[in-house]
Coordinates of C-alpha atoms in Angstrom, one line a residue:
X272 CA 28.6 76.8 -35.6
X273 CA 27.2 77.6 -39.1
X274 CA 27.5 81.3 -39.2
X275 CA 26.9 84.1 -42.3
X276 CA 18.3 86.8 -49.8
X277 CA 15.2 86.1 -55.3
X278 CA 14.5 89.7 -55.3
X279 CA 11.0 91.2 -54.7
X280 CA 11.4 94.4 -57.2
X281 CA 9.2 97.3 -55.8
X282 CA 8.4 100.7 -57.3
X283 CA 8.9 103.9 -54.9
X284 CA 5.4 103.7 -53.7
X285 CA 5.3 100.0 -52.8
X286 CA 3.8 98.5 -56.0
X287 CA 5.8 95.4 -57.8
X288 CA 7.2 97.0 -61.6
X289 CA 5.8 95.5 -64.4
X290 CA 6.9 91.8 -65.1
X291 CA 10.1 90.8 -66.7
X292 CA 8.8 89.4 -70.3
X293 CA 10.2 85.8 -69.1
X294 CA 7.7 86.1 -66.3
X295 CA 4.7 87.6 -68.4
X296 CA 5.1 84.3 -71.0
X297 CA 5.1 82.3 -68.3
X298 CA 1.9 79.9 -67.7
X299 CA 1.8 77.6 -64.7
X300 CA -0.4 75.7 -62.5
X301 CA -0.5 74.4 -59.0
X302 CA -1.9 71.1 -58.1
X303 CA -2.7 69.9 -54.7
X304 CA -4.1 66.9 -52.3
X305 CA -3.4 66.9 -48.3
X306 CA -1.4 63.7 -47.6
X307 CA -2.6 64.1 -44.0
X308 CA -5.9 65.8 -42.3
X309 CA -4.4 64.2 -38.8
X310 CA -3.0 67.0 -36.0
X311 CA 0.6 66.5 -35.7
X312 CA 1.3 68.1 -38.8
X313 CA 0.1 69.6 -42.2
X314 CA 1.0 67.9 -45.4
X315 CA 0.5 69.8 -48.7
X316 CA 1.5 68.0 -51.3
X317 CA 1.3 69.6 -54.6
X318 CA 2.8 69.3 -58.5
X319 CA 3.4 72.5 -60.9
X320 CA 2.4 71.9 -64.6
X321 CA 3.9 74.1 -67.1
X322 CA 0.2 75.2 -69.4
X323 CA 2.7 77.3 -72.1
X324 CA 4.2 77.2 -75.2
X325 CA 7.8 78.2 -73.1
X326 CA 10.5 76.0 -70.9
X327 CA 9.7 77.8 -67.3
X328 CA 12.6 77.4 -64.7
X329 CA 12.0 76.9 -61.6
X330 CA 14.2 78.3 -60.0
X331 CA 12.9 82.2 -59.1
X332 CA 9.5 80.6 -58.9
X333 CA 7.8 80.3 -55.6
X334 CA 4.5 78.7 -54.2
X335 CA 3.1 79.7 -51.1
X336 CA 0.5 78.0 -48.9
X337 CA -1.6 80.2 -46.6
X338 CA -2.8 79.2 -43.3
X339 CA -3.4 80.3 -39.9
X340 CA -1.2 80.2 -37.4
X341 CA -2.5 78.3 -34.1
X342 CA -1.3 81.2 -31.9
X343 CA 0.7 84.3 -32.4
X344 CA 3.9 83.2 -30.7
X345 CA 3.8 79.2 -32.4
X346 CA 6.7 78.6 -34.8
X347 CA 6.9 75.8 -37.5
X348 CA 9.4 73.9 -39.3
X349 CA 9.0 72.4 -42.7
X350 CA 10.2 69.1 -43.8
X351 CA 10.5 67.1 -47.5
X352 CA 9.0 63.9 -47.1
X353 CA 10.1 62.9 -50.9
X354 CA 9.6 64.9 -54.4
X355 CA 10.7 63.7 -58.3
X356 CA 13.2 66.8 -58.9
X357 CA 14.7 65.8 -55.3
X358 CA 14.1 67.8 -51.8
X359 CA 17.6 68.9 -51.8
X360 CA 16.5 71.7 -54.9
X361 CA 13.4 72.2 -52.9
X362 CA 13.4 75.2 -50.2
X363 CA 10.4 75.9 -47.6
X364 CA 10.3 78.7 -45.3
X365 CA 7.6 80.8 -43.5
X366 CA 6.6 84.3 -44.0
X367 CA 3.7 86.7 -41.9
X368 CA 1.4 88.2 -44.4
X369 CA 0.6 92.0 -43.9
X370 CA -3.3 91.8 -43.7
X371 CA -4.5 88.6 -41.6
X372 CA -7.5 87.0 -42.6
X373 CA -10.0 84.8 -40.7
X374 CA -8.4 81.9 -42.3
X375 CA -4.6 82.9 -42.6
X376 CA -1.9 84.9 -40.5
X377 CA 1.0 83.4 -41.9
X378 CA 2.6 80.8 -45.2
X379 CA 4.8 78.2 -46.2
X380 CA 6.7 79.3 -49.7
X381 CA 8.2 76.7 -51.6
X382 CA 10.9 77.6 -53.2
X383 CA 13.6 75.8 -55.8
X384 CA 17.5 75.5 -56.1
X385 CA 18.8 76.1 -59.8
X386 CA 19.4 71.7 -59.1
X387 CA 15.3 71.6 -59.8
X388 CA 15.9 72.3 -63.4
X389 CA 13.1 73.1 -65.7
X390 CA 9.8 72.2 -67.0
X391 CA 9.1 71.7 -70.8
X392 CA 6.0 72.5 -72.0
X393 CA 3.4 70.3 -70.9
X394 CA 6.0 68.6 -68.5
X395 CA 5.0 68.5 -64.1
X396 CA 7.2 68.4 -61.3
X397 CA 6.0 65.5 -60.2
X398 CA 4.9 64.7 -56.9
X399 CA 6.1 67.1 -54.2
X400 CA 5.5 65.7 -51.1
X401 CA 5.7 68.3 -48.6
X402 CA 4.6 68.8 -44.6
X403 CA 5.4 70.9 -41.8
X404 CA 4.7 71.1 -37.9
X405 CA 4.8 73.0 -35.0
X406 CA 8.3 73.4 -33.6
X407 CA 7.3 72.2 -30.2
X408 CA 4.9 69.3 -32.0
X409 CA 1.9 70.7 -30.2
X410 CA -1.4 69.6 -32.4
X411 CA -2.1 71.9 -34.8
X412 CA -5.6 72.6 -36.2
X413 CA -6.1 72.6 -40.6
X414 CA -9.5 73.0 -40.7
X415 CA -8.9 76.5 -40.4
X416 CA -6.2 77.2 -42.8
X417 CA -7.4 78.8 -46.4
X418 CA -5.2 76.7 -49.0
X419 CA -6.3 73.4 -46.9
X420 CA -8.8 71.3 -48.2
X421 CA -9.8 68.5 -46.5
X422 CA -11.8 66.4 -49.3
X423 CA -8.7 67.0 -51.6
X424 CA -7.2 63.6 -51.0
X425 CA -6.2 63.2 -55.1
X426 CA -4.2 65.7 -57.2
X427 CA -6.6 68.4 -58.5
X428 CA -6.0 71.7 -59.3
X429 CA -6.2 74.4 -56.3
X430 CA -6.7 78.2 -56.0
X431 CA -6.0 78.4 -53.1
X432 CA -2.2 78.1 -53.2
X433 CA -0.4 80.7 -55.2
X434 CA 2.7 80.6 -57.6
X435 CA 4.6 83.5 -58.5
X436 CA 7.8 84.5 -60.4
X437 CA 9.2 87.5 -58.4
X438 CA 6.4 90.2 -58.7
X439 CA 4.4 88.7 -60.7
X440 CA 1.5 86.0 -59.7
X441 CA 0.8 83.3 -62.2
X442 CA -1.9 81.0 -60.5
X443 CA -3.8 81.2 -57.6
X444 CA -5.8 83.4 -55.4
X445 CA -4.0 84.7 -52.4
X446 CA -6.3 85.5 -49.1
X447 CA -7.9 89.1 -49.7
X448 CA -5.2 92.1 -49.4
X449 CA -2.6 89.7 -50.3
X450 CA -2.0 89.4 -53.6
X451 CA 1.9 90.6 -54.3
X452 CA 1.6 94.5 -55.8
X453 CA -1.1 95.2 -53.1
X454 CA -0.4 98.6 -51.8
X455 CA 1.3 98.2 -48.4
X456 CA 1.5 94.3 -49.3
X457 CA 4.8 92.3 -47.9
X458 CA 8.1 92.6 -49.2
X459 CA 8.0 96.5 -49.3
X460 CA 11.6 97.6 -48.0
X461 CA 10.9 101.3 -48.7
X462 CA 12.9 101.8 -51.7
X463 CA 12.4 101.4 -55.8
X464 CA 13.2 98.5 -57.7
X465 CA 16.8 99.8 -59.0
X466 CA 19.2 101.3 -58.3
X467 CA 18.4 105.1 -56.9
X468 CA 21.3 107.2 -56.8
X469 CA 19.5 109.5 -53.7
X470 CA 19.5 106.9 -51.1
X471 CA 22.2 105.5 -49.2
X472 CA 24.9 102.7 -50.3
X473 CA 28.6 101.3 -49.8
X474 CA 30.2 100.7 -52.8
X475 CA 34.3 99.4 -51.7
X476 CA 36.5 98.1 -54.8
X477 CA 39.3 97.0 -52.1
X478 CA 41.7 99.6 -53.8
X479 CA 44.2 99.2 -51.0
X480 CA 47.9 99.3 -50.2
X481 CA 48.3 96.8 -47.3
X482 CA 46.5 95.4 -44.6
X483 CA 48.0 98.2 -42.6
X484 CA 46.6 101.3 -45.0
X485 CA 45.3 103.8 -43.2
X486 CA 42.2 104.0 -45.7
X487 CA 40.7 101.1 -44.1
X488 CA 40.1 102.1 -40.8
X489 CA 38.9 105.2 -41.8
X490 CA 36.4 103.7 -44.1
X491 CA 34.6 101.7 -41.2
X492 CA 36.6 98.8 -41.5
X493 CA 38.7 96.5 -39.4
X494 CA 41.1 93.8 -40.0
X495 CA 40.8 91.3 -37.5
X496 CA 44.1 90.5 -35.1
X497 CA 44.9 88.7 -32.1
X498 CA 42.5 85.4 -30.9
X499 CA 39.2 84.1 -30.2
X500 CA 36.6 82.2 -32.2
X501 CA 35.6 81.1 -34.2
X502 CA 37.8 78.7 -35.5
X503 CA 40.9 77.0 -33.7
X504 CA 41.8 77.1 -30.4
X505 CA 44.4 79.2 -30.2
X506 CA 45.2 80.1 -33.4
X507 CA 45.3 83.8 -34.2
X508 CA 43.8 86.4 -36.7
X509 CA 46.7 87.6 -38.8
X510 CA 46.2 91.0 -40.3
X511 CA 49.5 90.7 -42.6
X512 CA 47.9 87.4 -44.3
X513 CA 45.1 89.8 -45.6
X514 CA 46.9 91.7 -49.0
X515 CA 45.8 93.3 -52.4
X516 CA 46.9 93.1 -55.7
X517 CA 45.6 93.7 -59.3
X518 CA 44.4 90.8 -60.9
X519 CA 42.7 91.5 -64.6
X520 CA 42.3 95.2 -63.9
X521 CA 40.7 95.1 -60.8
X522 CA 42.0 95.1 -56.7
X523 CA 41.5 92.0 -54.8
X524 CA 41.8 91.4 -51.7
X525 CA 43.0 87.7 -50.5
X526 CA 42.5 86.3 -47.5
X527 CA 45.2 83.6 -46.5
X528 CA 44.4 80.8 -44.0
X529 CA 47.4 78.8 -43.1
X530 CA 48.4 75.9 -40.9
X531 CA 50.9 73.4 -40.1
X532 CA 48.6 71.5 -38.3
X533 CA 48.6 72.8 -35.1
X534 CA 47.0 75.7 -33.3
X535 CA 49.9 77.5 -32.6
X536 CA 50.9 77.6 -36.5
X537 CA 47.5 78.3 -37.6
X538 CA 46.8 81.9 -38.9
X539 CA 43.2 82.5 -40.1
X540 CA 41.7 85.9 -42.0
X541 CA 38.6 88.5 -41.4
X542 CA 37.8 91.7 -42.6
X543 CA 34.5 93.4 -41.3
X544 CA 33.0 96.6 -41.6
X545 CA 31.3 98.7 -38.1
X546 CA 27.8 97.8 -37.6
X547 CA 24.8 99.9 -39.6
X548 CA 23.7 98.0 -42.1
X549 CA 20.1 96.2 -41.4
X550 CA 16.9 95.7 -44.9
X551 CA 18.3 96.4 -48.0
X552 CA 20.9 94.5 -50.7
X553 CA 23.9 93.0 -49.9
X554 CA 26.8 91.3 -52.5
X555 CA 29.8 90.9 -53.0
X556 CA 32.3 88.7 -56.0
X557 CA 33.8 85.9 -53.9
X558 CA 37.0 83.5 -54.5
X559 CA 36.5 79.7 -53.1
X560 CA 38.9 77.5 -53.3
X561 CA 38.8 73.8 -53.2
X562 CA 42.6 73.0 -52.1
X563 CA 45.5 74.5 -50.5
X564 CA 48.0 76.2 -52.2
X565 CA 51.2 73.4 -51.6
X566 CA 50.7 70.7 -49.3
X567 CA 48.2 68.7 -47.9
X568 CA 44.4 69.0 -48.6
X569 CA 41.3 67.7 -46.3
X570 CA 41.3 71.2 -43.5
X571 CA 37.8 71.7 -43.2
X572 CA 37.9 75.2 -43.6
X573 CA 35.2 77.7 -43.9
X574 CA 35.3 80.6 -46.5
X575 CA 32.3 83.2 -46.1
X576 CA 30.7 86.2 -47.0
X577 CA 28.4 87.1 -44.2
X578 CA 26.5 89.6 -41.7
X579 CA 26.1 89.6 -38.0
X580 CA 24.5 91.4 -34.9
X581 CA 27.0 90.2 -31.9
X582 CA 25.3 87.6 -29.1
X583 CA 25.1 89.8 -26.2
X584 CA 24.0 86.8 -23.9
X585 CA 22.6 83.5 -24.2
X586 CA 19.5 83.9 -26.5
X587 CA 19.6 87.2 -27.1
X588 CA 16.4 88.1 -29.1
X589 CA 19.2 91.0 -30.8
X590 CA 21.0 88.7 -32.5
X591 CA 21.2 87.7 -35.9
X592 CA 23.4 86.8 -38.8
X593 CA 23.0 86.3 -42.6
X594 CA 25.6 83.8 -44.0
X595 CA 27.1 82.2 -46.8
X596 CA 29.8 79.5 -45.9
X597 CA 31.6 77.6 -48.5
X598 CA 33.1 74.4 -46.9
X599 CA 35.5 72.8 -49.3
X600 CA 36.3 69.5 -47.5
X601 CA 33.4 69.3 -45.7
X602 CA 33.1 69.7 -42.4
X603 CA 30.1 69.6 -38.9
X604 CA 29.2 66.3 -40.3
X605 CA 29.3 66.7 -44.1
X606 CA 31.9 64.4 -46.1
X607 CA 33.2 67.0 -48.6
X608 CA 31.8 70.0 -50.4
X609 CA 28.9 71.7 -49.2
X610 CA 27.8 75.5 -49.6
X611 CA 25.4 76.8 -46.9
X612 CA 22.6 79.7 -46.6
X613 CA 21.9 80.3 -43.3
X614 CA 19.7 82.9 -41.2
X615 CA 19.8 83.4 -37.7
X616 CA 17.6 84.0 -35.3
X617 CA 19.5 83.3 -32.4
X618 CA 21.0 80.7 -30.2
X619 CA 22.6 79.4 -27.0
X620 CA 26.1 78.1 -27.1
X621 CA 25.9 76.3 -23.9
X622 CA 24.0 73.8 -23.6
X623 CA 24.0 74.3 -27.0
X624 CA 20.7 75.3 -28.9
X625 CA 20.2 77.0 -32.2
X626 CA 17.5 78.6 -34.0
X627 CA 18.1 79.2 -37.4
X628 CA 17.3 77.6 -41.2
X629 CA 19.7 77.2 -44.1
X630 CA 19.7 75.7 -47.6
X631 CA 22.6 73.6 -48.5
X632 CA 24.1 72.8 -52.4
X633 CA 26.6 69.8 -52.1
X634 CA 28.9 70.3 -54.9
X635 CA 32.1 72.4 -55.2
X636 CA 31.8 76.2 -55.7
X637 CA 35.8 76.9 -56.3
X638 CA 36.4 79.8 -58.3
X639 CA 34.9 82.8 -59.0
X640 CA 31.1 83.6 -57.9
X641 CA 28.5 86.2 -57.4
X642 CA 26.7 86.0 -54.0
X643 CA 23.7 88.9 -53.4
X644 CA 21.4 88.5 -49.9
X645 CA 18.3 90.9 -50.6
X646 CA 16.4 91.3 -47.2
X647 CA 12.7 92.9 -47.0
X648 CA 10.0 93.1 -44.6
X649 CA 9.1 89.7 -45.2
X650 CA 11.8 87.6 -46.7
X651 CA 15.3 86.8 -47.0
X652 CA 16.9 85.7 -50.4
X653 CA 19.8 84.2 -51.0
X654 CA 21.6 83.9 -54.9
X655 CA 24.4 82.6 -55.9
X656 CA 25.8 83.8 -59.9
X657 CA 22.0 85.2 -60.6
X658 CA 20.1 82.0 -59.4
X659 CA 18.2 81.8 -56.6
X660 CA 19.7 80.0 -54.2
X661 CA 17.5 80.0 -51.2
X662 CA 14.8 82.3 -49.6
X663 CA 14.5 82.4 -45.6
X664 CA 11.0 84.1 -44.2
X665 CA 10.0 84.4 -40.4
X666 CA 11.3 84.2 -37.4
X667 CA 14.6 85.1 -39.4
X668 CA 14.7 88.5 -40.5
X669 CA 17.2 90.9 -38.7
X670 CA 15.7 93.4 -36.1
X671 CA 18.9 95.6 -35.4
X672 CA 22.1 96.6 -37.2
X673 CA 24.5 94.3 -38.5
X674 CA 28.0 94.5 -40.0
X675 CA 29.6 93.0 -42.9
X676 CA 32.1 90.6 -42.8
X677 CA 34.5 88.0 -45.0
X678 CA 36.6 85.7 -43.0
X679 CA 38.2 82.5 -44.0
X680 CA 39.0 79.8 -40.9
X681 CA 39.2 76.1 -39.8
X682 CA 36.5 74.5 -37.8
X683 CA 37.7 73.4 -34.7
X684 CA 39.0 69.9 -34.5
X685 CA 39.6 70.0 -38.6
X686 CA 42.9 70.1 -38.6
X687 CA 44.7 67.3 -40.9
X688 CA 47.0 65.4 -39.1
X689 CA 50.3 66.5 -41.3
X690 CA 53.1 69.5 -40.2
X691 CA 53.8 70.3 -43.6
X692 CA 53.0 73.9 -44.2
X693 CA 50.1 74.5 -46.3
X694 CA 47.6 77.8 -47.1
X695 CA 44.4 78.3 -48.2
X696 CA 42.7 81.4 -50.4
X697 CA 39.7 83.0 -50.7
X698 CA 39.6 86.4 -52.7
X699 CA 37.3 89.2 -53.0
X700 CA 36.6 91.5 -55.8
X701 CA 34.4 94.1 -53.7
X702 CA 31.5 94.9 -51.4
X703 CA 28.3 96.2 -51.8
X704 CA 25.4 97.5 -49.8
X705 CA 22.3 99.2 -51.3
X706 CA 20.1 100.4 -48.4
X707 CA 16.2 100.0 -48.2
X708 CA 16.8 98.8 -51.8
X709 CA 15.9 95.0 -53.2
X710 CA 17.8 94.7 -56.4
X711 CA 18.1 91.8 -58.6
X712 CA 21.5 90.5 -59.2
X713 CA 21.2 92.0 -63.1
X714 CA 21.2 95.1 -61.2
X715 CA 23.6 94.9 -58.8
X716 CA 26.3 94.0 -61.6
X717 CA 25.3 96.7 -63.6
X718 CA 25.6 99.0 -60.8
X719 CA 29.3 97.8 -59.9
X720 CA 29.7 98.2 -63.6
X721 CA 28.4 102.1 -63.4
X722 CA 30.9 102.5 -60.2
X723 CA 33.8 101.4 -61.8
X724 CA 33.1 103.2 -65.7
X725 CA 32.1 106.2 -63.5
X726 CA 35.8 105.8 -61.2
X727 CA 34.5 105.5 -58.2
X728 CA 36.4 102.9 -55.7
X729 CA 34.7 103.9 -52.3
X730 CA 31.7 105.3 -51.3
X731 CA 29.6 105.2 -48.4
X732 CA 26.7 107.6 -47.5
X733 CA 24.9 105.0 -45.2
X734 CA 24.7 105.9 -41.5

């Protein structure tokens, strides 16, 4: 099971801060044509020019297409049929806008991977062709949807999709109310756009002893022992394989997997924290690695930083979980390396069903990397070393507390066939949690920065 957000910066009172200067340079248009007026499904295809003087990336810019929803409990799912820069770097999800129209409830936003590259001056993405359906493939009426337009059956330029960088909107006229920096628009999580030193966050710098020291339990969190999933049948959790050290003036924590290649030999890794923490920024520095320490290579293991809300029954509309999973030989199907986003609504694990979405990069990610999941009213986003990495709207978002966790395992049934002893690392600088707070991933490194100049290792005011 795959288990676990481009940052909307908001002032105190609700309203976006002014525009980074990249994103007030910035001058880019949104072409469109529908490549279907048929009922299965919607097809917006559409091409951004860059009209500046500046190379935009596109990665942090996102397009969104309004339209109404064909009742209030359908759900959609958005496909790539084909696009120039490659639908791998291209990201859709759905979001719920805060004031309904007559002609639009909800949105697709198109989003990009930092694989999408940039756009020269003067240069297009090229075609983008792009669709989306009802989950259950019901019909599904356009002729009610604002950014459709019927007659538009050659790239023109459109209005009536949007395209912003963050904050900021650079084309387009979103449906009345709805323009981002509205008062009481989406996205507001309650807090300011930085770092606010009166509202709650957990700062931990994994200044520890031992797995055993007595400061982790009373700081809310657990080290994970005995057996159960996920991972191997019957191997076991083993808190001893979870130790610190300095490394380059810091405390890091390393969390050994290891294996002879059978269940009974295999010891796998978590740490989590108690349940509390729900809207608001998450991040952490993570470890990957791509190979075992001695021995043989090819477990598929999983190495994650991740939240979760525990599945109380079969489809429990409680649940949820926020992950990033590094898989360094592959595994579930993939070949080799693959790094997953994933948000969960919920699922069933027998028969099994899932609802969920992800974003996948298929490349490796050993080493050393910032991870930061920002989650608002609206949206989830997901970046990866200050890139945005994937953004995850509706039916998603969390309803209820979740905990933080870091745990490093083998999928069942990818075990290589070898006894010779081999282990596996993934390392973790610290943990952080800024509540009812959507930072960018600047911030959130200057604000580890501050902790650390300020010596501070642990604190936690969030309840």
């Amino acid at each position: 099971m795959t288990a676990v957000a481009a940052a909307l910066t908001v002032a105190a009172a609700g309203a976006l801060t002014a525009p980074s200067a990249a994103a007030a340079s910035e001058s880019v248009s949104a072409q469109y044509h529908t490549g279907s007026t048929g009922s299965d499904q919607a097809e917006p295809w559409l091409k951004l020019t860059n009209k500046g003087s500046d190379t935009v990336q596109l990665s942090g810019l996102t397009v969104r297409y309004y339209f109404k929803a064909d009742s209030a409990a359908a759900q959609y799912r958005f496909a790539c049929s084909w696009a120039v820069k490659g639908c791998a770097n291209i990201t859709g999800t759905f979001g719920t806008l805060a004031k309904p129209t007559a002609t639009a409830d909800r949105y697709l936003e198109i989003g990009f991977t930092s694989g999408a590259g940039s756009l020269a001056p003067g240069a297009n993405t090229g075609d983008m062709q792009l669709r989306f359906h009802r989950a259950d493939w019901q019909s599904l009426n356009q002729q009610d949807d604002y950014s459709f337009g019927a007659a538009q059956t050659s790239y023109a330029d459109w209005s009536k999709v949007t395209v912003q960088r963050g904050g900021t909107l650079l084309w387009g006229t979103a449906p009345e109310g709805n323009d981002p920096g509205d008062p009481g628009g989406p996205g507001d999580p309650g807090g300011p756009g930085g770092p606010d030193p009166t509202k709650p966050a957990l700062f931990d710098d994994l200044n520890y002893t031992a797995h055993n020291d007595p400061r982790i339990a009373q700081r809310g969190w657990t080290v994970k022992s005995g057996q159960g999933g996920p991972g191997v049948p019957g191997a076991t959790w083993a808190p001893e394989q979870v130790t610190f050290a300095q490394e380059s003036g810091n405390s890091i924590m390393t969390l050994r997997t290891s294996t002879d290649g059978t269940a009974a030999g295999t010891r796998q890794t978590e740490l989590y924290h108690q349940r509390k923490f729900t809207k608001g920024t998450y991040a952490s520095r993570v470890y990957f690695s791509d190979t075992p320490n001695s021995g043989p290579d090819g477990d598929h293991m999983v190495q994650t930083f991740f939240t979760i809300t525990p599945l109380d029954a079969p489809m429990d509309p409680d649940y949820g979980e926020l992950d990033f999973e590094y898989l360094p030989n592959g595994g579930w199907g993939e070949p080799a390396n693959i790094l997953y986003a994933t948000s969960w609504e919920t699922y069933n694990p027998e028969p099994w069903q899932a609802v969920n979405t992800h974003t996948e990069v298929r490349q490796s990610y050993a080493g050393w990397h910032d991870l930061v999941i920002t989650v608002d009213n609206t949206s989830i986003k997901y970046y990866v070393d200050g890139q945005l990495f994937g953004t995850h709207n509706e039916p998603y978002l969390p309803e209820t507390a979740m905990s933080i966790n870091l745990n490093n395992w083998i999928i069942s049934g990818g075990l290589v066939a070898s006894s010779t002893p081999r282990a596996y690392d993934e390392k973790v600088d610290y943990v952080y949690y800024a509540k009812d707070q959507i930072l960018t991933p600047d911030q959130v490194k200057a604000q580890v920065a501050k902790y650390r100049t300020d010596g501070v290792t642990h604190t936690d005011n969030v309840s």
